[in-house]
Coordinates of N, CA and C in Angstrom, one line a residue:
M1 N -8.2 21.1 -41.3 CA -8.5 21.7 -42.7 C -8.6 20.6 -43.7
K2 N -9.6 20.8 -44.6 CA -9.8 19.8 -45.7 C -8.6 20.0 -46.7
R3 N -8.2 18.8 -47.2 CA -7.1 18.8 -48.2 C -7.6 19.2 -49.5
A4 N -6.9 20.2 -50.2 CA -7.4 20.6 -51.5 C -7.3 19.5 -52.5
V5 N -8.2 19.4 -53.4 CA -8.2 18.4 -54.5 C -7.7 19.0 -55.7
N6 N -6.7 18.4 -56.3 CA -6.1 18.9 -57.6 C -7.1 18.8 -58.7
V7 N -7.1 19.8 -59.6 CA -7.9 19.7 -60.8 C -7.2 18.8 -61.8
P8 N -7.9 17.9 -62.4 CA -7.2 17.0 -63.4 C -6.5 17.9 -64.5
A9 N -5.3 17.3 -64.9 CA -4.5 18.1 -65.8 C -5.2 18.6 -67.0
R10 N -6.1 17.8 -67.6 CA -6.8 18.2 -68.8 C -7.6 19.5 -68.6
W11 N -8.0 19.9 -67.4 CA -8.8 21.0 -67.2 C -8.2 22.2 -66.5
R12 N -6.9 22.1 -66.2 CA -6.3 23.1 -65.3 C -6.2 24.5 -65.9
K13 N -6.2 24.6 -67.2 CA -6.2 26.0 -67.8 C -7.6 26.7 -67.8
E14 N -8.6 25.9 -67.5 CA -10.0 26.4 -67.5 C -10.7 26.4 -66.2
I15 N -10.3 25.4 -65.4 CA -10.9 25.2 -64.0 C -10.0 25.7 -63.0
E16 N -10.4 26.6 -62.2 CA -9.5 27.2 -61.1 C -9.3 26.2 -60.0
R17 N -10.4 25.6 -59.5 CA -10.3 24.6 -58.5 C -11.5 23.7 -58.4
V18 N -11.4 22.6 -57.8 CA -12.5 21.7 -57.5 C -13.2 22.2 -56.3
L19 N -14.5 22.5 -56.4 CA -15.3 22.9 -55.2 C -15.9 21.8 -54.5
I20 N -16.5 20.8 -55.3 CA -17.2 19.7 -54.7 C -16.7 18.4 -55.4
T21 N -16.2 17.5 -54.7 CA -15.6 16.3 -55.4 C -16.7 15.3 -55.8
E22 N -16.3 14.4 -56.7 CA -17.2 13.3 -57.1 C -17.7 12.5 -55.9
A23 N -16.8 12.2 -55.0 CA -17.2 11.4 -53.8 C -18.2 12.2 -52.9
Q24 N -18.0 13.5 -52.7 CA -18.9 14.3 -51.9 C -20.3 14.4 -52.5
I25 N -20.3 14.5 -53.9 CA -21.6 14.5 -54.6 C -22.3 13.2 -54.4
A26 N -21.6 12.1 -54.6 CA -22.3 10.8 -54.4 C -22.9 10.6 -53.1
R27 N -22.1 11.0 -52.0 CA -22.7 10.8 -50.6 C -23.9 11.7 -50.4
R28 N -23.8 12.9 -50.9 CA -24.9 13.9 -50.6 C -26.2 13.5 -51.4
V29 N -26.0 13.1 -52.6 CA -27.1 12.7 -53.4 C -27.8 11.5 -52.8
N30 N -27.1 10.5 -52.3 CA -27.6 9.4 -51.6 C -28.4 9.8 -50.4
A31 N -27.9 10.7 -49.6 CA -28.6 11.2 -48.4 C -29.9 12.0 -48.8
L32 N -29.8 12.8 -49.9 CA -31.0 13.5 -50.3 C -32.1 12.5 -50.8
A33 N -31.7 11.5 -51.5 CA -32.7 10.5 -52.0 C -33.4 9.8 -50.8
R34 N -32.7 9.5 -49.8 CA -33.3 8.8 -48.6 C -34.3 9.8 -47.9
E35 N -33.9 11.1 -47.8 CA -34.8 12.1 -47.2 C -36.1 12.3 -48.1
I36 N -35.9 12.4 -49.4 CA -37.1 12.6 -50.3 C -38.0 11.4 -50.2
E37 N -37.4 10.2 -50.3 CA -38.2 9.0 -50.3 C -39.1 8.8 -49.0
R38 N -38.5 9.2 -47.9 CA -39.2 9.2 -46.7 C -40.4 10.1 -46.7
D39 N -40.2 11.3 -47.3 CA -41.3 12.3 -47.3 C -42.4 12.0 -48.3
F40 N -42.0 11.3 -49.4 CA -43.0 11.0 -50.4 C -43.6 9.5 -50.4
R41 N -43.2 8.8 -49.3 CA -43.6 7.4 -49.2 C -45.2 7.3 -49.2
G42 N -45.7 6.3 -49.9 CA -47.1 6.1 -49.9 C -47.9 6.8 -51.0
H43 N -47.2 7.6 -51.8 CA -47.8 8.3 -52.9 C -47.0 8.1 -54.2
E44 N -47.7 8.0 -55.3 CA -47.0 8.0 -56.6 C -46.5 9.4 -56.9
T45 N -45.3 9.6 -57.2 CA -44.7 10.9 -57.4 C -44.4 11.2 -58.8
V46 N -44.6 12.4 -59.2 CA -44.2 12.9 -60.6 C -42.9 13.7 -60.4
V47 N -41.8 13.3 -60.9 CA -40.6 14.0 -60.9 C -40.5 14.9 -62.1
V48 N -40.4 16.2 -61.9 CA -40.3 17.2 -63.0 C -38.9 17.8 -62.9
S49 N -38.2 17.6 -64.0 CA -36.8 18.1 -64.0 C -36.6 19.2 -65.0
L50 N -35.9 20.2 -64.6 CA -35.6 21.3 -65.5 C -34.4 21.1 -66.4
L51 N -34.6 21.1 -67.7 CA -33.5 20.9 -68.6 C -32.6 22.1 -68.7
N52 N -31.3 22.0 -69.1 CA -30.6 20.7 -69.3 C -29.6 20.4 -68.2
G53 N -29.4 21.3 -67.3 CA -28.4 21.1 -66.3 C -28.6 20.1 -65.2
T54 N -29.8 19.6 -65.1 CA -30.1 18.6 -64.1 C -29.9 17.1 -64.5
V55 N -29.5 16.9 -65.7 CA -29.5 15.5 -66.3 C -28.6 14.6 -65.4
M56 N -27.4 14.9 -65.1 CA -26.5 14.0 -64.3 C -27.1 13.9 -62.8
F57 N -27.4 15.0 -62.2 CA -28.0 15.0 -60.9 C -29.3 14.2 -60.8
L58 N -30.2 14.4 -61.7 CA -31.4 13.6 -61.8 C -31.2 12.1 -61.9
A59 N -30.3 11.7 -62.8 CA -30.0 10.3 -63.0 C -29.5 9.6 -61.7
D60 N -28.6 10.3 -61.1 CA -28.0 9.7 -59.8 C -29.0 9.7 -58.7
L61 N -29.9 10.8 -58.7 CA -30.9 10.9 -57.6 C -32.0 9.8 -57.7
I62 N -32.6 9.7 -58.8 CA -33.7 8.7 -58.9 C -33.3 7.3 -58.9
R63 N -32.1 6.9 -59.2 CA -31.7 5.5 -59.1 C -31.7 5.0 -57.7
H64 N -31.7 5.9 -56.7 CA -31.8 5.5 -55.3 C -33.2 5.4 -54.8
F65 N -34.2 5.8 -55.7 CA -35.6 5.7 -55.2 C -36.2 4.3 -55.4
S66 N -37.0 3.9 -54.5 CA -37.8 2.7 -54.7 C -39.2 2.9 -54.7
L67 N -39.6 4.2 -54.6 CA -41.0 4.6 -54.6 C -41.5 4.7 -56.1
P68 N -42.8 4.4 -56.3 CA -43.4 4.5 -57.7 C -43.3 6.0 -58.2
L69 N -42.8 6.2 -59.4 CA -42.7 7.5 -59.9 C -42.9 7.6 -61.4
R70 N -43.3 8.8 -61.8 CA -43.4 9.1 -63.3 C -42.5 10.3 -63.4
M71 N -42.0 10.5 -64.7 CA -41.0 11.5 -64.9 C -41.3 12.3 -66.1
D72 N -41.1 13.6 -66.0 CA -41.3 14.5 -67.1 C -40.3 15.7 -67.0
F73 N -40.2 16.5 -68.1 CA -39.2 17.5 -68.2 C -39.8 18.8 -68.6
M74 N -39.3 19.9 -68.1 CA -39.6 21.3 -68.6 C -38.3 21.9 -69.1
G75 N -38.4 22.5 -70.3 CA -37.3 23.2 -70.8 C -37.3 24.7 -70.5
V76 N -36.3 25.2 -69.8 CA -36.3 26.6 -69.4 C -34.9 27.2 -69.7
S77 N -34.9 28.3 -70.4 CA -33.7 29.0 -70.7 C -33.8 30.4 -70.0
S78 N -32.8 30.7 -69.2 CA -32.8 32.0 -68.5 C -31.5 32.8 -68.6
Y79 N -30.7 32.5 -69.5 CA -29.4 33.2 -69.7 C -29.4 33.9 -71.0
G80 N -28.9 35.2 -71.0 CA -28.8 36.0 -72.2 C -27.4 35.9 -72.7
L81 N -26.8 37.1 -73.0 CA -25.5 37.2 -73.6 C -24.5 36.8 -72.5
G82 N -23.5 36.0 -72.8 CA -22.4 35.7 -71.9 C -22.9 35.1 -70.6
T83 N -22.6 35.8 -69.5 CA -23.0 35.4 -68.2 C -24.2 36.2 -67.6
E84 N -24.7 37.1 -68.4 CA -25.8 38.0 -67.9 C -27.1 37.3 -68.0
S85 N -27.9 37.4 -67.0 CA -29.3 36.8 -67.0 C -30.2 37.5 -68.0
G86 N -30.9 36.7 -68.8 CA -31.8 37.3 -69.8 C -33.2 37.0 -69.5
D87 N -34.1 37.1 -70.5 CA -35.5 36.8 -70.3 C -35.7 35.3 -70.2
L88 N -36.7 34.9 -69.3 CA -37.0 33.5 -69.1 C -37.8 33.0 -70.3
V89 N -37.4 31.9 -70.9 CA -38.2 31.4 -72.0 C -38.4 29.9 -71.7
F90 N -39.7 29.4 -71.8 CA -40.0 28.0 -71.7 C -39.8 27.4 -73.0
T91 N -38.9 26.4 -73.1 CA -38.6 25.8 -74.4 C -39.3 24.4 -74.5
K92 N -39.8 23.9 -73.4 CA -40.5 22.6 -73.4 C -41.5 22.6 -72.3
E93 N -42.8 22.2 -72.6 CA -43.9 22.2 -71.6 C -44.0 20.8 -71.1
L94 N -44.7 20.6 -70.0 CA -45.0 19.3 -69.4 C -45.9 18.5 -70.3
R95 N -45.7 17.2 -70.4 CA -46.5 16.3 -71.1 C -47.5 15.6 -70.2
L96 N -47.1 15.3 -69.0 CA -47.9 14.6 -68.0 C -48.9 15.5 -67.3
D97 N -50.0 15.0 -66.9 CA -51.0 15.7 -66.1 C -50.6 15.6 -64.6
V98 N -50.3 16.7 -63.9 CA -49.9 16.6 -62.5 C -51.0 17.0 -61.6
R99 N -52.2 17.2 -62.1 CA -53.3 17.6 -61.2 C -53.6 16.6 -60.1
G100 N -53.6 17.0 -58.9 CA -53.9 16.1 -57.7 C -52.7 15.2 -57.4
R101 N -51.6 15.4 -58.0 CA -50.4 14.5 -57.7 C -49.4 15.2 -56.9
D102 N -48.5 14.3 -56.3 CA -47.3 14.9 -55.6 C -46.2 15.1 -56.6
V103 N -45.6 16.3 -56.6 CA -44.6 16.6 -57.6 C -43.3 17.0 -56.9
L104 N -42.2 16.4 -57.4 CA -40.9 16.8 -57.0 C -40.2 17.5 -58.1
L105 N -40.0 18.8 -57.9 CA -39.4 19.7 -59.0 C -37.8 19.7 -58.7
V106 N -37.1 19.3 -59.7 CA -35.6 19.2 -59.6 C -34.9 20.2 -60.5
D107 N -34.0 20.9 -59.9 CA -33.2 21.9 -60.6 C -31.7 21.7 -60.2
D108 N -30.8 22.2 -61.1 CA -29.4 22.1 -60.8 C -28.9 23.1 -59.8
I109 N -29.4 24.4 -59.9 CA -28.8 25.5 -59.0 C -29.9 26.5 -58.8
L110 N -30.0 26.9 -57.5 CA -30.9 28.0 -57.1 C -30.0 29.2 -56.9
D111 N -30.2 30.2 -57.8 CA -29.3 31.4 -57.8 C -30.1 32.6 -57.4
T112 N -30.5 33.4 -58.3 CA -31.4 34.6 -58.0 C -32.8 34.2 -57.6
G113 N -33.2 33.0 -58.0 CA -34.5 32.5 -57.7 C -35.6 32.9 -58.8
R114 N -35.2 33.7 -59.8 CA -36.1 34.1 -60.8 C -36.7 32.9 -61.6
T115 N -35.8 32.0 -61.9 CA -36.3 30.8 -62.7 C -37.3 30.0 -61.9
L116 N -36.9 29.6 -60.7 CA -37.7 28.7 -59.9 C -39.0 29.4 -59.5
H117 N -39.0 30.7 -59.3 CA -40.2 31.5 -58.9 C -41.2 31.4 -60.1
K118 N -40.8 31.6 -61.3 CA -41.7 31.5 -62.4 C -42.2 30.1 -62.7
V119 N -41.3 29.1 -62.6 CA -41.6 27.7 -62.8 C -42.6 27.3 -61.8
L120 N -42.4 27.6 -60.5 CA -43.4 27.2 -59.5 C -44.8 27.8 -59.7
A121 N -44.8 29.1 -60.2 CA -46.1 29.7 -60.5 C -46.8 29.0 -61.6
K122 N -46.0 28.6 -62.6 CA -46.6 27.8 -63.7 C -47.1 26.4 -63.2
M123 N -46.3 25.8 -62.4 CA -46.7 24.5 -61.9 C -47.9 24.5 -61.0
R124 N -48.0 25.5 -60.1 CA -49.2 25.6 -59.2 C -50.5 25.8 -59.9
A125 N -50.4 26.5 -61.1 CA -51.6 26.7 -61.9 C -52.1 25.4 -62.4
L126 N -51.3 24.3 -62.4 CA -51.7 23.0 -62.9 C -52.4 22.2 -61.8
K127 N -52.4 22.8 -60.6 CA -53.1 22.2 -59.4 C -52.6 20.8 -59.0
P128 N -51.3 20.6 -58.7 CA -50.9 19.4 -58.1 C -51.3 19.3 -56.6
R129 N -51.2 18.1 -56.0 CA -51.6 18.0 -54.6 C -50.6 18.8 -53.8
R130 N -49.3 18.6 -54.1 CA -48.3 19.4 -53.4 C -47.0 19.4 -54.3
I131 N -46.2 20.4 -54.1 CA -44.9 20.5 -54.8 C -43.8 20.7 -53.8
K132 N -42.7 19.9 -54.0 CA -41.5 20.0 -53.2 C -40.4 20.3 -54.2
T133 N -39.4 21.1 -53.8 CA -38.3 21.4 -54.8 C -37.0 20.9 -54.2
C134 N -36.2 20.4 -55.2 CA -34.9 19.9 -54.8 C -33.8 20.5 -55.8
V135 N -32.8 21.0 -55.2 CA -31.7 21.6 -56.0 C -30.3 21.0 -55.6
L136 N -29.5 20.9 -56.5 CA -28.1 20.4 -56.2 C -27.3 21.5 -55.4
L137 N -27.4 22.7 -56.0 CA -26.6 23.8 -55.4 C -27.5 25.0 -55.0
D138 N -27.1 25.7 -54.0 CA -27.9 26.9 -53.6 C -26.9 28.1 -53.3
K139 N -27.1 29.1 -54.1 CA -26.3 30.4 -54.0 C -27.2 31.4 -53.3
I140 N -27.3 31.3 -52.0 CA -28.2 32.1 -51.3 C -27.9 33.6 -51.3
S141 N -26.6 33.9 -51.5 CA -26.2 35.3 -51.5 C -26.7 36.1 -52.7
R142 N -27.1 35.4 -53.7 CA -27.5 36.1 -55.0 C -29.1 36.1 -55.1
R143 N -29.8 35.7 -54.1 CA -31.2 35.6 -54.1 C -31.9 37.0 -54.3
V144 N -32.8 37.1 -55.3 CA -33.6 38.4 -55.4 C -35.1 38.1 -55.3
E145 N -35.5 36.8 -55.4 CA -36.9 36.4 -55.3 C -37.0 35.6 -54.0
P146 N -38.1 35.7 -53.3 CA -38.3 34.9 -52.0 C -38.6 33.5 -52.2
V147 N -37.6 32.7 -52.7 CA -37.8 31.3 -53.0 C -36.7 30.5 -52.3
E148 N -37.2 29.4 -51.7 CA -36.3 28.5 -51.0 C -36.6 27.1 -51.4
A149 N -35.6 26.2 -51.5 CA -35.7 24.8 -51.9 C -36.0 24.0 -50.7
D150 N -36.8 22.9 -50.8 CA -37.1 22.0 -49.7 C -35.9 21.1 -49.5
Y151 N -35.2 20.7 -50.5 CA -34.0 19.8 -50.4 C -32.9 20.4 -51.1
I152 N -31.7 20.6 -50.4 CA -30.6 21.2 -51.0 C -29.4 20.3 -50.8
G153 N -28.6 20.2 -52.0 CA -27.4 19.4 -51.9 C -26.3 20.1 -51.2
F154 N -25.9 21.2 -51.7 CA -24.8 22.0 -51.1 C -25.1 23.5 -51.2
Q155 N -24.9 24.3 -50.2 CA -24.9 25.7 -50.3 C -23.5 26.2 -50.6
I156 N -23.4 27.1 -51.6 CA -22.0 27.5 -52.1 C -21.9 29.0 -52.1
P157 N -20.7 29.5 -52.1 CA -20.5 30.9 -52.2 C -20.8 31.4 -53.7
D158 N -20.7 32.7 -53.9 CA -21.0 33.2 -55.3 C -19.8 33.0 -56.2
F159 N -19.6 31.7 -56.6 CA -18.6 31.4 -57.6 C -19.3 31.0 -58.9
F160 N -18.6 31.2 -60.0 CA -19.1 30.7 -61.3 C -18.7 29.2 -61.4
V161 N -19.7 28.3 -61.2 CA -19.4 26.9 -61.2 C -19.9 26.2 -62.4
V162 N -19.1 25.1 -62.7 CA -19.5 24.2 -63.9 C -19.2 22.8 -63.4
G163 N -19.7 21.9 -64.3 CA -19.5 20.5 -64.0 C -20.7 19.8 -63.4
Y164 N -20.7 18.5 -63.5 CA -21.8 17.6 -63.0 C -23.2 18.2 -63.6
G165 N -23.2 18.5 -64.9 CA -24.4 18.9 -65.5 C -24.4 20.4 -65.7
L166 N -23.7 21.2 -64.9 CA -23.7 22.7 -65.1 C -22.7 23.1 -66.2
D167 N -23.1 24.0 -67.0 CA -22.3 24.4 -68.1 C -21.9 25.9 -68.2
F168 N -21.0 26.2 -69.1 CA -20.8 27.5 -69.5 C -20.6 27.4 -71.1
A169 N -21.5 28.1 -71.8 CA -21.5 28.0 -73.3 C -21.6 26.6 -73.7
E170 N -22.4 25.8 -73.0 CA -22.7 24.4 -73.3 C -21.5 23.5 -73.2
R171 N -20.5 23.9 -72.4 CA -19.3 23.1 -72.1 C -19.2 22.8 -70.7
Y172 N -18.4 21.7 -70.3 CA -18.1 21.3 -69.0 C -19.2 20.5 -68.3
R173 N -20.3 20.2 -68.9 CA -21.4 19.4 -68.3 C -20.9 18.1 -67.9
N174 N -19.9 17.5 -68.6 CA -19.5 16.1 -68.4 C -18.5 16.0 -67.3
L175 N -18.0 17.1 -66.6 CA -17.1 16.9 -65.5 C -17.8 16.2 -64.4
P176 N -17.1 15.2 -63.7 CA -17.7 14.4 -62.7 C -17.7 15.2 -61.3
F177 N -17.1 16.4 -61.3 CA -17.1 17.2 -60.0 C -17.7 18.6 -60.4
V178 N -17.9 19.4 -59.3 CA -18.3 20.8 -59.5 C -17.0 21.6 -59.3
G179 N -16.7 22.4 -60.3 CA -15.5 23.2 -60.2 C -15.8 24.7 -60.5
V180 N -14.8 25.5 -60.1 CA -14.9 26.9 -60.2 C -14.2 27.3 -61.5
L181 N -14.9 28.0 -62.4 CA -14.3 28.3 -63.7 C -13.4 29.5 -63.6
H182 N -12.2 29.5 -64.3 CA -11.3 30.6 -64.3 C -12.0 31.8 -64.9
P183 N -12.0 33.0 -64.2 CA -12.7 34.2 -64.7 C -12.3 34.6 -66.1
Q184 N -11.1 34.4 -66.5 CA -10.7 34.8 -67.9 C -11.4 34.0 -68.9
V185 N -11.9 32.8 -68.6 CA -12.6 32.0 -69.6 C -13.9 32.6 -69.9
Y186 N -14.7 32.9 -68.9 CA -16.1 33.4 -69.2 C -16.0 34.9 -69.6
K187 N -15.0 35.6 -69.1 CA -14.9 37.0 -69.6 C -14.5 37.1 -71.1
Q188 N -13.6 36.2 -71.5 CA -13.2 36.2 -72.9 C -14.4 35.8 -73.8
V189 N -15.1 34.7 -73.4 CA -16.2 34.3 -74.2 C -17.3 35.3 -74.3
S190 N -17.6 36.0 -73.1 CA -18.6 37.0 -73.1 C -18.3 38.1 -74.0
K191 N -17.1 38.6 -74.0 CA -16.7 39.7 -74.9 C -16.8 39.3 -76.4
S192 N -16.5 38.1 -76.7 CA -16.5 37.6 -78.1 C -18.0 37.5 -78.6
V193 N -18.9 37.1 -77.7 CA -20.3 37.0 -78.0 C -20.9 38.4 -78.2
I194 N -20.6 39.3 -77.4 CA -21.1 40.7 -77.5 C -20.6 41.3 -78.8
R195 N -19.3 41.1 -79.1 CA -18.7 41.7 -80.3 C -19.5 41.1 -81.5
S196 N -19.7 39.8 -81.5 CA -20.4 39.1 -82.6 C -21.8 39.7 -82.8
V197 N -22.5 39.9 -81.7 CA -23.9 40.4 -81.8 C -23.9 41.9 -82.3
N198 N -23.0 42.7 -81.8 CA -22.9 44.1 -82.2 C -22.5 44.2 -83.7
S199 N -21.7 43.3 -84.2 CA -21.3 43.4 -85.6 C -22.5 43.0 -86.5
K200 N -23.4 42.2 -86.0 CA -24.6 41.8 -86.8 C -25.6 43.0 -86.8
K201 N -25.6 43.7 -85.7 CA -26.5 44.9 -85.7 C -26.0 46.1 -86.5
R202 N -24.7 46.2 -86.7 CA -24.2 47.3 -87.4 C -24.7 47.4 -88.9
P203 N -25.2 48.5 -89.3 CA -25.7 48.6 -90.7 C -24.5 48.6 -91.7
K204 N -24.8 48.0 -92.9 CA -23.7 47.9 -93.9 C -23.6 49.3 -94.6
K205 N -22.4 49.6 -94.9 CA -22.2 50.9 -95.6 C -22.5 50.8 -97.1
E206 N -23.3 51.7 -97.6 CA -23.7 51.7 -99.0 C -22.6 52.4 -99.8
K207 N -22.3 51.8 -100.9 CA -21.3 52.5 -101.8 C -21.9 53.6 -102.6
P208 N -21.2 54.7 -102.7 CA -21.7 55.9 -103.5 C -22.1 55.5 -104.9
P209 N -23.2 56.0 -105.4 CA -23.7 55.7 -106.7 C -22.7 56.0 -107.8
G210 N -21.9 57.0 -107.6 CA -20.9 57.4 -108.6 C -19.9 56.3 -109.0
K211 N -19.5 55.6 -107.9 CA -18.5 54.5 -108.1 C -19.1 53.4 -108.9
K212 N -20.3 53.1 -108.7 CA -21.0 52.0 -109.4 C -21.1 52.3 -110.9
A213 N -21.4 53.6 -111.2 CA -21.5 54.1 -112.5 C -20.2 53.9 -113.3
K214 N -19.1 54.3 -112.6 CA -17.8 54.2 -113.3 C -17.4 52.8 -113.6
K215 N -17.7 51.9 -112.7 CA -17.4 50.4 -112.9 C -18.2 49.9 -114.1
A216 N -19.5 50.4 -114.1 CA -20.3 49.9 -115.2 C -19.8 50.4 -116.6
K217 N -19.2 51.6 -116.7 CA -18.7 52.1 -117.9 C -17.4 51.3 -118.3
K218 N -16.6 50.9 -117.3 CA -15.4 50.2 -117.7 C -15.7 48.8 -118.2
K219 N -16.8 48.2 -117.8 CA -17.2 46.9 -118.3 C -17.7 47.0 -119.8
K220 N -18.3 48.1 -120.1 CA -18.7 48.3 -121.5 C -17.4 48.5 -122.4

C-alpha cells in the first residue's frame, strides 16, 4: 500500500488529503512531455492553453520541450454559482493563426467534457492541420460529452480537487500538489454566494406614502 502523505499544517482545515504529490506530478509531466515531443517531432507546434487553471501545468510541461513552438491562450469560463456548471463563455480569443498548423490543446481537467467539446469545435473551424489534446486530470466518471484526451496526466475519482493551478473561488491555485477539498468548504461558500445573489434579486420594499407625508410635516 502507498503511504498516505500528510497535508501541510497550513492547509489542514481546508484540504482533506493530498491526492497527487508534487513529486508524482513532476515525474508524470516529464513523461508526458517526452511522449508529446515524439509525436510532434518535425513540425512547428502551436500550444494553445485554456486559462486560468493550466498555468502551472503548462509552464512545467513546455520547459521539457525542445521542439519549435508558438504559444497562445484561450479564456474559457464554464462555472456558474458555487460548484454548479454554468453557461460556457469565451473570455479570450486566439491571437495566432493556426490554419494548417499542428496544435496541442492543453487543459487542466477533463470533467463532463462540455468545455473541451465546445473548444474543439471552435478550434476545428480554424482549420489546423491536426489537433491533439493534453489534460492534467481526467474524471471519466462525470463525462456527458463523447470527448477523450490524447494525453492524460492522471485519471482520478469524482473528488473536488484543487491545487497545482486548479482553484475553488480563485483560491488554492498555488498549492504544489493536487488535494481534495473538504466538502464543508465548498458547501459553505456555495450557500453564501447563492444568498448574496438572491438578496440582490429581492425587490426593495416601498414605504407607504402616508409615512413620508407625516415626516415632511414634522420638518416644517
